[in-house]
């Protein structure tokens, strides 16, 4: 099913929050070339087409093999600012009014880039987005799970002077043999320092359902990233529903490693009252920003405008906004729906 032009326009204009977005995953080939030239870094590819030809992913491992080397062009605070600013401008054009963005400092500090360059550049873009775009943005520091827990703890300590700039911490990268419990002490310390918590439970990984159970019952997260394998355990579905925890789903990136982009699971959870959200993950690599993901899911699952309104409302319900700010954004969604003659979800 192909979405109508009206639905596509509605989806892109719909006020929404994006809660699962890796800043490093927004590095478009054009910006990669520009930063390489700025920093005197030679690239193996010479055209945008050659870069995109390397985006042949069949699983998380094959994606990461391309993803991390591309970050080598990011060196200075200006580079990180330019990366985040490019994403924020695109996000604003697709209806994003609030975003909570992942960043991976270990991917940069491990190659000699100072932490202050990373956080300083990103923070400048956050401040600028509010002033120039009217987009609210927060940063979530992600630990790389294929690094040691000790490295994660030292990164947490390095982040503490910037506590006011970081809303929470997360866990990403290669999940194989790197269960959530490996980082239990790090996340306990982060909680004690006042950070909110989320963790990736990637789709169809070995031990997926066990990892989801760990993040809920041992770590005590405030949100789960991906997490659609939770449908395998009705008791865990009931638990996230009871706690009102959001799942940050990414349909287009899912489609690279599974059939139907997990649309049946995402929509089934939505119908069951779980706060599933739609996000773009690594849009420069998977070819779709957040509005595009709303459209892709609508096309795959036959969703209508009221369903998209539900997903937008979920995005704010699952966000880490204060109650007053959340209520304001919910009002914006309701006004947008009313202006387009779209009934609100029951």
Coordinates of N, CA and C in Angstrom, one line a residue, residues 65-216:
X65 N 30.4 -2.2 11.2 CA 31.7 -2.2 10.4 C 31.8 -1.0 9.5
X66 N 30.7 -0.4 9.1 CA 30.8 0.8 8.2 C 30.6 2.0 9.1
X67 N 29.8 1.9 10.1 CA 29.4 3.1 11.0 C 30.6 3.7 11.7
X68 N 31.4 2.9 12.4 CA 32.4 3.4 13.2 C 33.6 4.0 12.4
X69 N 34.1 3.4 11.4 CA 35.1 4.0 10.6 C 34.8 5.4 10.0
X70 N 33.5 5.6 9.7 CA 33.0 6.8 9.1 C 33.2 8.0 10.1
X71 N 33.2 7.7 11.4 CA 33.3 8.8 12.4 C 34.7 9.4 12.4
X72 N 35.7 8.9 11.7 CA 37.0 9.4 11.8 C 37.1 10.8 11.3
X73 N 36.2 11.3 10.6 CA 36.2 12.7 10.1 C 35.8 13.7 11.2
X74 N 35.2 13.2 12.3 CA 34.8 14.1 13.4 C 36.0 14.3 14.3
X75 N 36.4 15.5 14.4 CA 37.6 15.8 15.2 C 37.4 17.0 16.1
X76 N 36.9 18.1 15.7 CA 36.8 19.3 16.5 C 35.4 19.6 17.0
X77 N 35.3 20.5 17.9 CA 34.0 20.9 18.4 C 33.1 21.4 17.3
X78 N 33.7 22.1 16.3 CA 33.0 22.6 15.2 C 32.4 21.5 14.3
X79 N 33.1 20.4 14.2 CA 32.6 19.2 13.5 C 31.4 18.7 14.1
X80 N 31.5 18.5 15.5 CA 30.3 17.9 16.2 C 29.1 18.9 16.1
X81 N 29.4 20.2 16.2 CA 28.3 21.2 16.1 C 27.6 21.0 14.7
X82 N 28.4 21.0 13.7 CA 27.9 21.0 12.3 C 27.1 19.7 12.1
X83 N 27.5 18.6 12.6 CA 26.8 17.3 12.5 C 25.4 17.4 13.2
X84 N 25.4 17.9 14.4 CA 24.1 18.0 15.1 C 23.2 19.0 14.5
X85 N 23.8 20.1 14.1 CA 23.0 21.2 13.5 C 22.3 20.7 12.2
X86 N 23.0 20.0 11.4 CA 22.5 19.5 10.1 C 21.3 18.6 10.5
X87 N 21.4 17.7 11.5 CA 20.3 16.8 11.8 C 19.1 17.6 12.3
X88 N 19.4 18.6 13.2 CA 18.3 19.3 13.8 C 17.5 20.1 12.8
X89 N 18.2 20.7 11.8 CA 17.5 21.4 10.7 C 16.6 20.4 9.9
X90 N 17.1 19.2 9.6 CA 16.3 18.3 8.9 C 15.1 17.8 9.8
X91 N 15.4 17.5 11.0 CA 14.3 17.1 11.9 C 13.2 18.1 12.0
X92 N 13.6 19.4 12.1 CA 12.5 20.4 12.2 C 11.7 20.4 11.0
X93 N 12.3 20.1 9.8 CA 11.5 20.1 8.6 C 10.5 18.9 8.5
X94 N 10.7 17.9 9.4 CA 9.9 16.7 9.4 C 9.0 16.7 10.7
X95 N 8.8 17.8 11.3 CA 7.8 17.9 12.4 C 8.3 17.7 13.8
X96 N 9.6 17.5 13.9 CA 10.2 17.3 15.3 C 10.2 18.7 16.0
X97 N 9.6 18.7 17.2 CA 9.6 19.8 18.1 C 10.4 19.6 19.3
X98 N 10.7 18.3 19.6 CA 11.5 17.9 20.7 C 12.3 16.6 20.3
X99 N 13.6 16.6 20.7 CA 14.3 15.4 20.4 C 15.3 15.1 21.5
X100 N 15.5 13.8 21.8 CA 16.4 13.3 22.8 C 17.4 12.5 22.1
X101 N 18.7 13.0 21.9 CA 19.6 12.5 20.9 C 20.7 11.7 21.6
X102 N 21.0 10.5 21.1 CA 22.1 9.7 21.6 C 23.5 10.3 21.0
X103 N 24.5 10.2 21.8 CA 25.9 10.3 21.3 C 26.8 9.3 21.9
X104 N 27.9 9.0 21.2 CA 28.8 7.9 21.6 C 30.2 8.5 21.9
X105 N 30.4 9.1 23.1 CA 31.7 9.7 23.3 C 32.9 8.7 23.2
X106 N 32.7 7.4 23.6 CA 33.8 6.5 23.6 C 34.3 6.2 22.2
X107 N 33.4 6.4 21.2 CA 33.8 6.2 19.8 C 34.8 7.2 19.4
X108 N 34.8 8.3 20.1 CA 35.7 9.5 19.8 C 36.9 9.6 20.7
X109 N 36.7 9.4 22.0 CA 37.8 9.5 23.0 C 38.7 8.4 22.8
X110 N 38.2 7.2 22.3 CA 39.1 6.1 22.1 C 40.1 6.3 20.9
X111 N 39.8 7.3 20.1 CA 40.7 7.6 19.0 C 41.4 8.9 19.2
X112 N 41.3 9.4 20.4 CA 42.1 10.6 20.8 C 41.4 11.9 20.7
X113 N 40.1 11.9 20.5 CA 39.3 13.2 20.4 C 38.9 13.5 21.9
X114 N 39.2 14.7 22.3 CA 38.8 15.1 23.7 C 37.3 15.1 23.9
X115 N 36.9 14.6 25.1 CA 35.5 14.6 25.5 C 34.9 15.9 25.3
X116 N 35.6 17.0 25.7 CA 35.1 18.3 25.7 C 34.8 18.8 24.2
X117 N 35.5 18.3 23.3 CA 35.2 18.6 21.9 C 33.8 18.1 21.5
X118 N 33.6 16.8 21.9 CA 32.3 16.1 21.6 C 31.1 16.9 22.2
X119 N 31.2 17.0 23.5 CA 30.0 17.5 24.3 C 29.9 19.0 24.0
X120 N 31.0 19.7 23.8 CA 30.9 21.2 23.5 C 30.3 21.5 22.2
X121 N 30.7 20.7 21.2 CA 30.1 21.0 19.9 C 28.6 20.6 19.8
X122 N 28.2 19.5 20.4 CA 26.8 19.1 20.4 C 26.0 20.1 21.2
X123 N 26.5 20.6 22.4 CA 25.8 21.5 23.2 C 25.5 22.8 22.4
X124 N 26.5 23.3 21.7 CA 26.2 24.5 20.9 C 25.1 24.4 20.0
X125 N 25.0 23.2 19.3 CA 23.9 22.9 18.4 C 22.5 22.9 19.1
X126 N 22.5 22.3 20.3 CA 21.3 22.2 21.1 C 20.8 23.6 21.4
X127 N 21.7 24.5 21.9 CA 21.3 25.8 22.2 C 20.8 26.6 21.0
X128 N 21.5 26.4 19.9 CA 21.2 27.1 18.7 C 19.8 26.6 18.1
X129 N 19.5 25.3 18.3 CA 18.2 24.8 17.8 C 17.1 25.4 18.5
X130 N 17.2 25.6 19.8 CA 16.1 26.2 20.5 C 15.9 27.7 20.1
X131 N 17.0 28.4 19.9 CA 16.9 29.8 19.5 C 16.5 30.0 18.1
X132 N 17.0 29.2 17.2 CA 16.7 29.5 15.7 C 15.6 28.7 15.1
X133 N 15.4 27.5 15.7 CA 14.4 26.6 15.1 C 13.2 26.4 16.0
X134 N 13.3 26.7 17.2 CA 12.2 26.4 18.1 C 12.1 25.0 18.5
X135 N 13.2 24.2 18.3 CA 13.3 22.8 18.6 C 14.0 22.6 19.9
X136 N 13.3 21.9 20.8 CA 13.9 21.5 22.1 C 14.7 20.2 21.9
X137 N 15.9 20.2 22.5 CA 16.8 19.1 22.3 C 17.5 18.7 23.6
X138 N 17.7 17.5 23.8 CA 18.5 16.9 24.9 C 19.5 15.9 24.4
X139 N 20.5 15.7 25.2 CA 21.6 14.7 24.9 C 21.5 13.5 25.8
X140 N 21.7 12.3 25.3 CA 21.8 11.1 26.0 C 23.1 10.4 25.7
X141 N 23.9 10.3 26.7 CA 25.2 9.7 26.6 C 25.1 8.2 26.5
X142 N 25.5 7.6 25.4 CA 25.5 6.1 25.3 C 26.8 5.5 25.5
X143 N 26.8 4.4 26.3 CA 28.1 3.6 26.5 C 28.1 2.5 25.4
X144 N 29.3 2.2 24.9 CA 29.4 1.2 23.9 C 29.6 -0.1 24.6
X145 N 28.6 -1.0 24.4 CA 28.5 -2.3 25.2 C 29.6 -3.3 24.8
X146 N 30.3 -3.1 23.7 CA 31.4 -4.0 23.3 C 32.7 -3.5 23.9
X147 N 32.7 -2.3 24.7 CA 33.8 -1.9 25.5 C 33.6 -2.5 26.9
X148 N 34.6 -2.3 27.8 CA 34.5 -2.9 29.1 C 33.6 -2.0 30.0
X149 N 33.0 -2.6 31.0 CA 32.3 -1.9 32.0 C 33.1 -0.8 32.7
X150 N 34.4 -1.1 32.9 CA 35.3 -0.1 33.5 C 35.5 1.1 32.6
X151 N 35.5 0.9 31.3 CA 35.6 2.0 30.4 C 34.4 2.9 30.4
X152 N 33.2 2.2 30.5 CA 32.0 2.9 30.7 C 31.9 3.7 31.9
X153 N 32.4 3.2 33.0 CA 32.4 3.9 34.3 C 33.3 5.1 34.2
X154 N 34.5 5.0 33.6 CA 35.4 6.1 33.5 C 34.8 7.2 32.6
X155 N 34.0 6.8 31.6 CA 33.3 7.8 30.7 C 32.3 8.5 31.5
X156 N 31.5 7.8 32.3 CA 30.5 8.4 33.2 C 31.2 9.4 34.1
X157 N 32.3 9.1 34.7 CA 33.0 10.1 35.5 C 33.5 11.3 34.7
X158 N 33.9 11.1 33.5 CA 34.3 12.2 32.6 C 33.1 13.1 32.3
X159 N 31.9 12.5 32.3 CA 30.8 13.3 31.9 C 30.2 14.1 33.0
X160 N 30.5 13.8 34.3 CA 29.9 14.5 35.4 C 30.0 16.0 35.4
X161 N 31.2 16.6 35.0 CA 31.2 18.0 35.0 C 30.2 18.7 34.0
X162 N 29.7 17.9 33.1 CA 28.7 18.3 32.1 C 27.3 17.8 32.4
X163 N 27.1 17.5 33.7 CA 25.8 16.8 34.1 C 24.6 17.6 33.6
X164 N 24.7 18.9 33.7 CA 23.5 19.8 33.3 C 23.2 19.7 31.8
X165 N 24.1 19.2 31.0 CA 23.9 19.2 29.6 C 23.5 17.8 29.1
X166 N 23.4 16.8 30.0 CA 23.1 15.4 29.6 C 21.9 15.0 30.4
X167 N 20.8 14.6 29.7 CA 19.6 14.2 30.4 C 19.6 12.8 30.9
X168 N 20.3 11.9 30.2 CA 20.3 10.5 30.6 C 21.5 9.8 30.0
X169 N 21.5 8.5 30.3 CA 22.5 7.6 29.7 C 21.8 6.4 29.1
X170 N 22.5 5.8 28.1 CA 22.0 4.7 27.3 C 23.1 3.7 27.1
X171 N 22.7 2.6 26.4 CA 23.7 1.5 26.1 C 23.4 1.1 24.6
X172 N 24.4 1.1 23.8 CA 24.2 0.7 22.4 C 25.4 -0.1 21.9
X173 N 25.5 -0.3 20.6 CA 26.5 -1.1 19.9 C 26.2 -2.6 20.0
X174 N 27.3 -3.4 19.8 CA 27.1 -4.9 19.5 C 26.6 -5.6 20.8
X175 N 25.4 -6.1 20.7 CA 24.7 -6.7 21.9 C 25.2 -8.1 22.1
X176 N 25.8 -8.8 21.2 CA 26.2 -10.2 21.3 C 27.2 -10.3 22.5
X177 N 26.9 -11.2 23.4 CA 27.8 -11.4 24.6 C 28.0 -10.2 25.4
X178 N 27.1 -9.2 25.3 CA 27.2 -8.0 26.1 C 25.9 -7.6 26.7
X179 N 25.4 -8.4 27.6 CA 24.1 -8.3 28.2 C 24.0 -7.0 29.0
X180 N 22.8 -6.5 29.3 CA 22.6 -5.3 30.1 C 23.3 -5.5 31.5
X181 N 23.2 -6.7 32.1 CA 23.8 -6.9 33.4 C 25.3 -6.6 33.5
X182 N 26.0 -6.7 32.4 CA 27.4 -6.3 32.4 C 27.6 -4.9 32.9
X183 N 26.6 -4.0 32.7 CA 26.8 -2.6 33.0 C 25.9 -2.2 34.2
X184 N 25.5 -3.2 35.0 CA 24.6 -2.9 36.1 C 25.1 -1.8 37.1
X185 N 26.4 -2.0 37.4 CA 27.0 -1.0 38.4 C 27.1 0.4 37.8
X186 N 27.5 0.4 36.5 CA 27.6 1.7 35.8 C 26.2 2.5 35.9
X187 N 25.2 1.7 35.5 CA 23.9 2.4 35.5 C 23.3 2.7 36.9
X188 N 23.7 1.9 37.9 CA 23.3 2.2 39.2 C 24.0 3.5 39.7
X189 N 25.3 3.7 39.3 CA 26.0 5.0 39.6 C 25.3 6.1 38.8
X190 N 25.0 5.9 37.6 CA 24.4 7.0 36.8 C 23.0 7.4 37.4
X191 N 22.3 6.4 37.8 CA 21.0 6.7 38.5 C 21.2 7.6 39.8
X192 N 22.3 7.2 40.5 CA 22.6 7.9 41.8 C 23.0 9.4 41.4
X193 N 23.6 9.6 40.3 CA 24.0 10.9 39.9 C 22.9 11.7 39.3
X194 N 21.7 11.1 39.1 CA 20.6 11.9 38.7 C 20.2 11.7 37.2
X195 N 20.9 10.8 36.5 CA 20.6 10.6 35.1 C 19.4 9.6 35.0
X196 N 18.6 9.9 33.9 CA 17.6 8.9 33.5 C 18.3 7.8 32.7
X197 N 17.6 6.6 32.6 CA 18.3 5.4 32.1 C 17.5 4.8 30.9
X198 N 18.2 4.5 29.9 CA 17.6 3.7 28.8 C 18.7 2.7 28.3
X199 N 18.2 1.7 27.6 CA 19.2 0.7 27.1 C 18.6 0.1 25.8
X200 N 19.5 -0.1 24.8 CA 19.1 -0.8 23.6 C 18.9 -2.3 23.9
X201 N 17.7 -2.8 23.4 CA 17.5 -4.2 23.3 C 17.1 -4.4 21.8
X202 N 18.2 -4.6 21.0 CA 18.0 -4.6 19.6 C 17.1 -5.8 19.1
X203 N 16.6 -5.7 18.0 CA 15.6 -6.7 17.5 C 16.3 -8.0 17.1
X204 N 15.7 -9.1 17.5 CA 16.1 -10.4 17.1 C 17.6 -10.7 17.4
X205 N 18.1 -10.3 18.5 CA 19.4 -10.6 18.9 C 19.4 -11.9 19.8
X206 N 20.5 -12.6 19.8 CA 20.6 -13.8 20.8 C 20.2 -13.3 22.2
X207 N 19.3 -14.0 22.8 CA 18.9 -13.7 24.2 C 18.1 -12.4 24.3
X208 N 17.4 -12.0 23.2 CA 16.7 -10.7 23.2 C 15.7 -10.6 24.4
X209 N 14.9 -11.6 24.6 CA 13.9 -11.5 25.6 C 14.5 -11.5 27.0
X210 N 15.6 -12.3 27.2 CA 16.3 -12.2 28.5 C 16.9 -10.9 28.8
X211 N 17.4 -10.2 27.7 CA 17.9 -8.9 27.9 C 16.8 -7.9 28.3
X212 N 15.7 -8.0 27.7 CA 14.6 -7.1 28.0 C 14.2 -7.3 29.4
X213 N 14.1 -8.6 29.9 CA 13.8 -8.9 31.3 C 14.8 -8.2 32.2
X214 N 16.1 -8.3 31.8 CA 17.1 -7.7 32.7 C 17.0 -6.2 32.8
X215 N 16.7 -5.5 31.7 CA 16.6 -4.1 31.8 C 15.4 -3.6 32.6
X216 N 14.4 -4.5 32.6 CA 13.2 -4.1 33.4 C 13.3 -4.5 34.9

